[in-house]
């Protein structure tokens, strides 16, 4: 697992008409980055488990459905073809898209407001901690 979350990879000049579309596009962009990282790590030969499928986590059921069960739908037919590369990568078995609940999504502190307790829990998951009053 490379720790990729789709919402952190969406292009700034790309807008989606819905959260499903935005998450789908972001997941596609994350997968493209993962291709480069996976190839680089394989060349180095330092992480044997990199041969396993890379997991991309997403908290949007609609985006996951678009990837796993592609079908023609009036709401998704306008998504540019370049973003459908993700479907091919997953069908080949190189990548896997799994659901992560919004409460467990580590990227949430970077994308939405939350309580101090939840924020602190997410910071702990990221390995970040407060420096206190060090000045």
JSON list of C-alpha atoms in Angstrom, two decimals:
[
{"chain": "A", "resi": 1, "resn": "UNK", "atom": "CA", "xyz": [0.00, 0.00, 0.00]},
{"chain": "A", "resi": 2, "resn": "UNK", "atom": "CA", "xyz": [1.37, 3.39, -0.94]},
{"chain": "A", "resi": 3, "resn": "UNK", "atom": "CA", "xyz": [-1.14, 5.41, 1.06]},
{"chain": "A", "resi": 4, "resn": "UNK", "atom": "CA", "xyz": [-2.81, 7.12, -1.86]},
{"chain": "A", "resi": 5, "resn": "UNK", "atom": "CA", "xyz": [-6.10, 8.88, -1.39]},
{"chain": "A", "resi": 6, "resn": "UNK", "atom": "CA", "xyz": [-7.95, 10.13, -4.44]},
{"chain": "A", "resi": 7, "resn": "UNK", "atom": "CA", "xyz": [-8.96, 13.56, -3.19]},
{"chain": "A", "resi": 8, "resn": "UNK", "atom": "CA", "xyz": [-5.34, 14.57, -2.73]},
{"chain": "A", "resi": 9, "resn": "UNK", "atom": "CA", "xyz": [-4.55, 14.01, -6.42]},
{"chain": "A", "resi": 10, "resn": "UNK", "atom": "CA", "xyz": [-7.29, 15.85, -8.29]},
{"chain": "A", "resi": 11, "resn": "UNK", "atom": "CA", "xyz": [-6.06, 18.39, -10.82]},
{"chain": "A", "resi": 12, "resn": "UNK", "atom": "CA", "xyz": [-6.76, 22.00, -9.93]},
{"chain": "A", "resi": 13, "resn": "UNK", "atom": "CA", "xyz": [-8.04, 22.81, -13.43]},
{"chain": "A", "resi": 14, "resn": "UNK", "atom": "CA", "xyz": [-10.45, 19.88, -13.55]},
{"chain": "A", "resi": 15, "resn": "UNK", "atom": "CA", "xyz": [-13.89, 20.22, -12.07]},
{"chain": "A", "resi": 16, "resn": "UNK", "atom": "CA", "xyz": [-16.51, 17.56, -11.68]},
{"chain": "A", "resi": 17, "resn": "UNK", "atom": "CA", "xyz": [-20.22, 18.00, -11.92]},
{"chain": "A", "resi": 18, "resn": "UNK", "atom": "CA", "xyz": [-20.68, 15.77, -8.89]},
{"chain": "A", "resi": 19, "resn": "UNK", "atom": "CA", "xyz": [-18.67, 14.41, -5.99]},
{"chain": "A", "resi": 20, "resn": "UNK", "atom": "CA", "xyz": [-18.77, 10.99, -7.66]},
{"chain": "A", "resi": 21, "resn": "UNK", "atom": "CA", "xyz": [-17.19, 12.38, -10.81]},
{"chain": "A", "resi": 22, "resn": "UNK", "atom": "CA", "xyz": [-14.60, 14.36, -8.86]},
{"chain": "A", "resi": 23, "resn": "UNK", "atom": "CA", "xyz": [-13.63, 11.32, -6.77]},
{"chain": "A", "resi": 24, "resn": "UNK", "atom": "CA", "xyz": [-13.47, 9.12, -9.89]},
{"chain": "A", "resi": 25, "resn": "UNK", "atom": "CA", "xyz": [-11.20, 11.61, -11.66]},
{"chain": "A", "resi": 26, "resn": "UNK", "atom": "CA", "xyz": [-9.04, 11.98, -8.56]},
{"chain": "A", "resi": 27, "resn": "UNK", "atom": "CA", "xyz": [-8.72, 8.20, -8.21]},
{"chain": "A", "resi": 28, "resn": "UNK", "atom": "CA", "xyz": [-7.60, 8.00, -11.84]},
{"chain": "A", "resi": 29, "resn": "UNK", "atom": "CA", "xyz": [-4.96, 10.65, -11.22]},
{"chain": "A", "resi": 30, "resn": "UNK", "atom": "CA", "xyz": [-3.81, 8.85, -8.07]},
{"chain": "A", "resi": 31, "resn": "UNK", "atom": "CA", "xyz": [-3.47, 5.62, -10.06]},
{"chain": "A", "resi": 32, "resn": "UNK", "atom": "CA", "xyz": [-1.30, 7.37, -12.64]},
{"chain": "A", "resi": 33, "resn": "UNK", "atom": "CA", "xyz": [1.01, 8.57, -9.87]},
{"chain": "A", "resi": 34, "resn": "UNK", "atom": "CA", "xyz": [1.01, 5.08, -8.38]},
{"chain": "A", "resi": 35, "resn": "UNK", "atom": "CA", "xyz": [2.16, 3.61, -11.71]},
{"chain": "A", "resi": 36, "resn": "UNK", "atom": "CA", "xyz": [5.25, 5.80, -11.62]},
{"chain": "A", "resi": 37, "resn": "UNK", "atom": "CA", "xyz": [5.96, 5.12, -7.93]},
{"chain": "A", "resi": 38, "resn": "UNK", "atom": "CA", "xyz": [5.44, 1.37, -8.29]},
{"chain": "A", "resi": 39, "resn": "UNK", "atom": "CA", "xyz": [7.79, 1.17, -11.30]},
{"chain": "A", "resi": 40, "resn": "UNK", "atom": "CA", "xyz": [10.43, 3.21, -9.48]},
{"chain": "A", "resi": 41, "resn": "UNK", "atom": "CA", "xyz": [10.26, 1.07, -6.35]},
{"chain": "A", "resi": 42, "resn": "UNK", "atom": "CA", "xyz": [10.41, -2.11, -8.45]},
{"chain": "A", "resi": 43, "resn": "UNK", "atom": "CA", "xyz": [13.56, -0.82, -10.16]},
{"chain": "A", "resi": 44, "resn": "UNK", "atom": "CA", "xyz": [15.17, -0.21, -6.78]},
{"chain": "A", "resi": 45, "resn": "UNK", "atom": "CA", "xyz": [14.26, -3.72, -5.66]},
{"chain": "A", "resi": 46, "resn": "UNK", "atom": "CA", "xyz": [13.94, -2.69, -2.03]},
{"chain": "A", "resi": 47, "resn": "UNK", "atom": "CA", "xyz": [10.28, -3.53, -1.34]},
{"chain": "A", "resi": 48, "resn": "UNK", "atom": "CA", "xyz": [9.37, -7.10, -2.34]},
{"chain": "A", "resi": 49, "resn": "UNK", "atom": "CA", "xyz": [5.67, -6.54, -1.59]},
{"chain": "A", "resi": 50, "resn": "UNK", "atom": "CA", "xyz": [5.44, -3.88, -4.34]},
{"chain": "A", "resi": 51, "resn": "UNK", "atom": "CA", "xyz": [4.55, -6.69, -6.76]},
{"chain": "A", "resi": 52, "resn": "UNK", "atom": "CA", "xyz": [1.17, -6.99, -5.01]},
{"chain": "A", "resi": 53, "resn": "UNK", "atom": "CA", "xyz": [-1.74, -4.89, -6.27]},
{"chain": "A", "resi": 54, "resn": "UNK", "atom": "CA", "xyz": [-1.60, -1.27, -5.11]},
{"chain": "A", "resi": 55, "resn": "UNK", "atom": "CA", "xyz": [-4.66, -0.34, -3.05]},
{"chain": "A", "resi": 56, "resn": "UNK", "atom": "CA", "xyz": [-6.39, 2.96, -3.74]},
{"chain": "A", "resi": 57, "resn": "UNK", "atom": "CA", "xyz": [-8.83, 3.93, -1.00]},
{"chain": "A", "resi": 58, "resn": "UNK", "atom": "CA", "xyz": [-11.97, 5.91, -1.75]},
{"chain": "A", "resi": 59, "resn": "UNK", "atom": "CA", "xyz": [-14.89, 6.96, 0.44]},
{"chain": "A", "resi": 60, "resn": "UNK", "atom": "CA", "xyz": [-17.32, 7.58, -2.42]},
{"chain": "A", "resi": 61, "resn": "UNK", "atom": "CA", "xyz": [-19.57, 4.62, -3.28]},
{"chain": "A", "resi": 62, "resn": "UNK", "atom": "CA", "xyz": [-20.48, 6.07, -6.68]},
{"chain": "A", "resi": 63, "resn": "UNK", "atom": "CA", "xyz": [-16.86, 6.37, -7.76]},
{"chain": "A", "resi": 64, "resn": "UNK", "atom": "CA", "xyz": [-16.13, 2.82, -6.62]},
{"chain": "A", "resi": 65, "resn": "UNK", "atom": "CA", "xyz": [-19.16, 1.55, -8.55]},
{"chain": "A", "resi": 66, "resn": "UNK", "atom": "CA", "xyz": [-17.98, 3.37, -11.69]},
{"chain": "A", "resi": 67, "resn": "UNK", "atom": "CA", "xyz": [-14.65, 1.56, -11.46]},
{"chain": "A", "resi": 68, "resn": "UNK", "atom": "CA", "xyz": [-15.86, -1.90, -10.50]},
{"chain": "A", "resi": 69, "resn": "UNK", "atom": "CA", "xyz": [-19.04, -2.06, -12.58]},
{"chain": "A", "resi": 70, "resn": "UNK", "atom": "CA", "xyz": [-18.54, 0.16, -15.60]},
{"chain": "A", "resi": 71, "resn": "UNK", "atom": "CA", "xyz": [-21.74, 0.80, -17.44]},
{"chain": "A", "resi": 72, "resn": "UNK", "atom": "CA", "xyz": [-23.06, 3.46, -19.70]},
{"chain": "A", "resi": 73, "resn": "UNK", "atom": "CA", "xyz": [-24.90, 5.98, -17.62]},
{"chain": "A", "resi": 74, "resn": "UNK", "atom": "CA", "xyz": [-26.14, 9.42, -18.53]},
{"chain": "A", "resi": 75, "resn": "UNK", "atom": "CA", "xyz": [-24.40, 10.91, -15.49]},
{"chain": "A", "resi": 76, "resn": "UNK", "atom": "CA", "xyz": [-20.98, 9.51, -16.35]},
{"chain": "A", "resi": 77, "resn": "UNK", "atom": "CA", "xyz": [-20.89, 9.46, -20.14]},
{"chain": "A", "resi": 78, "resn": "UNK", "atom": "CA", "xyz": [-19.22, 12.87, -20.28]},
{"chain": "A", "resi": 79, "resn": "UNK", "atom": "CA", "xyz": [-16.20, 11.83, -18.18]},
{"chain": "A", "resi": 80, "resn": "UNK", "atom": "CA", "xyz": [-13.18, 12.08, -20.45]},
{"chain": "A", "resi": 81, "resn": "UNK", "atom": "CA", "xyz": [-11.79, 8.81, -21.74]},
{"chain": "A", "resi": 82, "resn": "UNK", "atom": "CA", "xyz": [-8.36, 9.47, -20.23]},
{"chain": "A", "resi": 83, "resn": "UNK", "atom": "CA", "xyz": [-9.79, 8.96, -16.76]},
{"chain": "A", "resi": 84, "resn": "UNK", "atom": "CA", "xyz": [-11.06, 5.46, -17.59]},
{"chain": "A", "resi": 85, "resn": "UNK", "atom": "CA", "xyz": [-7.49, 4.10, -17.55]},
{"chain": "A", "resi": 86, "resn": "UNK", "atom": "CA", "xyz": [-8.16, 3.26, -13.91]},
{"chain": "A", "resi": 87, "resn": "UNK", "atom": "CA", "xyz": [-10.75, 0.65, -14.95]},
{"chain": "A", "resi": 88, "resn": "UNK", "atom": "CA", "xyz": [-8.17, -1.09, -17.14]},
{"chain": "A", "resi": 89, "resn": "UNK", "atom": "CA", "xyz": [-5.53, -1.08, -14.40]},
{"chain": "A", "resi": 90, "resn": "UNK", "atom": "CA", "xyz": [-7.96, -2.62, -11.93]},
{"chain": "A", "resi": 91, "resn": "UNK", "atom": "CA", "xyz": [-9.25, -5.22, -14.40]},
{"chain": "A", "resi": 92, "resn": "UNK", "atom": "CA", "xyz": [-5.63, -6.32, -15.05]},
{"chain": "A", "resi": 93, "resn": "UNK", "atom": "CA", "xyz": [-5.14, -6.83, -11.30]},
{"chain": "A", "resi": 94, "resn": "UNK", "atom": "CA", "xyz": [-2.36, -4.25, -10.95]},
{"chain": "A", "resi": 95, "resn": "UNK", "atom": "CA", "xyz": [-4.49, -2.08, -8.68]},
{"chain": "A", "resi": 96, "resn": "UNK", "atom": "CA", "xyz": [-7.40, -2.49, -6.32]},
{"chain": "A", "resi": 97, "resn": "UNK", "atom": "CA", "xyz": [-9.92, 0.08, -5.16]},
{"chain": "A", "resi": 98, "resn": "UNK", "atom": "CA", "xyz": [-11.28, -0.39, -1.65]},
{"chain": "A", "resi": 99, "resn": "UNK", "atom": "CA", "xyz": [-13.85, 1.53, 0.33]},
{"chain": "A", "resi": 100, "resn": "UNK", "atom": "CA", "xyz": [-12.75, 3.46, 3.36]},
{"chain": "A", "resi": 101, "resn": "UNK", "atom": "CA", "xyz": [-15.38, 4.99, 5.59]},
{"chain": "A", "resi": 102, "resn": "UNK", "atom": "CA", "xyz": [-15.37, 8.76, 5.83]},
{"chain": "A", "resi": 103, "resn": "UNK", "atom": "CA", "xyz": [-14.66, 8.47, 9.56]},
{"chain": "A", "resi": 104, "resn": "UNK", "atom": "CA", "xyz": [-11.51, 6.44, 8.83]},
{"chain": "A", "resi": 105, "resn": "UNK", "atom": "CA", "xyz": [-10.31, 8.45, 5.82]},
{"chain": "A", "resi": 106, "resn": "UNK", "atom": "CA", "xyz": [-6.94, 9.84, 6.87]},
{"chain": "A", "resi": 107, "resn": "UNK", "atom": "CA", "xyz": [-7.13, 12.62, 4.27]},
{"chain": "A", "resi": 108, "resn": "UNK", "atom": "CA", "xyz": [-10.23, 14.15, 5.89]},
{"chain": "A", "resi": 109, "resn": "UNK", "atom": "CA", "xyz": [-8.35, 16.70, 8.06]},
{"chain": "A", "resi": 110, "resn": "UNK", "atom": "CA", "xyz": [-6.95, 18.12, 4.83]},
{"chain": "A", "resi": 111, "resn": "UNK", "atom": "CA", "xyz": [-10.32, 18.40, 3.11]},
{"chain": "A", "resi": 112, "resn": "UNK", "atom": "CA", "xyz": [-13.05, 19.09, 5.67]},
{"chain": "A", "resi": 113, "resn": "UNK", "atom": "CA", "xyz": [-13.67, 20.58, 9.10]},
{"chain": "A", "resi": 114, "resn": "UNK", "atom": "CA", "xyz": [-13.88, 18.22, 12.06]},
{"chain": "A", "resi": 115, "resn": "UNK", "atom": "CA", "xyz": [-13.88, 18.17, 15.84]},
{"chain": "A", "resi": 116, "resn": "UNK", "atom": "CA", "xyz": [-10.62, 18.54, 17.73]},
{"chain": "A", "resi": 117, "resn": "UNK", "atom": "CA", "xyz": [-10.83, 14.94, 18.95]},
{"chain": "A", "resi": 118, "resn": "UNK", "atom": "CA", "xyz": [-11.32, 13.55, 15.42]},
{"chain": "A", "resi": 119, "resn": "UNK", "atom": "CA", "xyz": [-8.62, 15.86, 14.05]},
{"chain": "A", "resi": 120, "resn": "UNK", "atom": "CA", "xyz": [-6.15, 14.66, 16.70]},
{"chain": "A", "resi": 121, "resn": "UNK", "atom": "CA", "xyz": [-6.96, 11.01, 15.96]},
{"chain": "A", "resi": 122, "resn": "UNK", "atom": "CA", "xyz": [-6.30, 11.54, 12.26]},
{"chain": "A", "resi": 123, "resn": "UNK", "atom": "CA", "xyz": [-3.01, 13.32, 13.00]},
{"chain": "A", "resi": 124, "resn": "UNK", "atom": "CA", "xyz": [-1.95, 10.31, 15.09]},
{"chain": "A", "resi": 125, "resn": "UNK", "atom": "CA", "xyz": [-2.76, 8.01, 12.13]},
{"chain": "A", "resi": 126, "resn": "UNK", "atom": "CA", "xyz": [-0.56, 10.17, 9.89]},
{"chain": "A", "resi": 127, "resn": "UNK", "atom": "CA", "xyz": [2.28, 9.99, 12.40]},
{"chain": "A", "resi": 128, "resn": "UNK", "atom": "CA", "xyz": [2.12, 13.72, 13.18]},
{"chain": "A", "resi": 129, "resn": "UNK", "atom": "CA", "xyz": [2.29, 15.15, 16.66]},
{"chain": "A", "resi": 130, "resn": "UNK", "atom": "CA", "xyz": [2.22, 18.51, 18.32]},
{"chain": "A", "resi": 131, "resn": "UNK", "atom": "CA", "xyz": [5.53, 20.18, 19.07]},
{"chain": "A", "resi": 132, "resn": "UNK", "atom": "CA", "xyz": [4.00, 22.01, 22.02]},
{"chain": "A", "resi": 133, "resn": "UNK", "atom": "CA", "xyz": [5.39, 25.38, 22.96]},
{"chain": "A", "resi": 134, "resn": "UNK", "atom": "CA", "xyz": [8.87, 24.95, 21.55]},
{"chain": "A", "resi": 135, "resn": "UNK", "atom": "CA", "xyz": [9.59, 28.58, 20.66]}
]
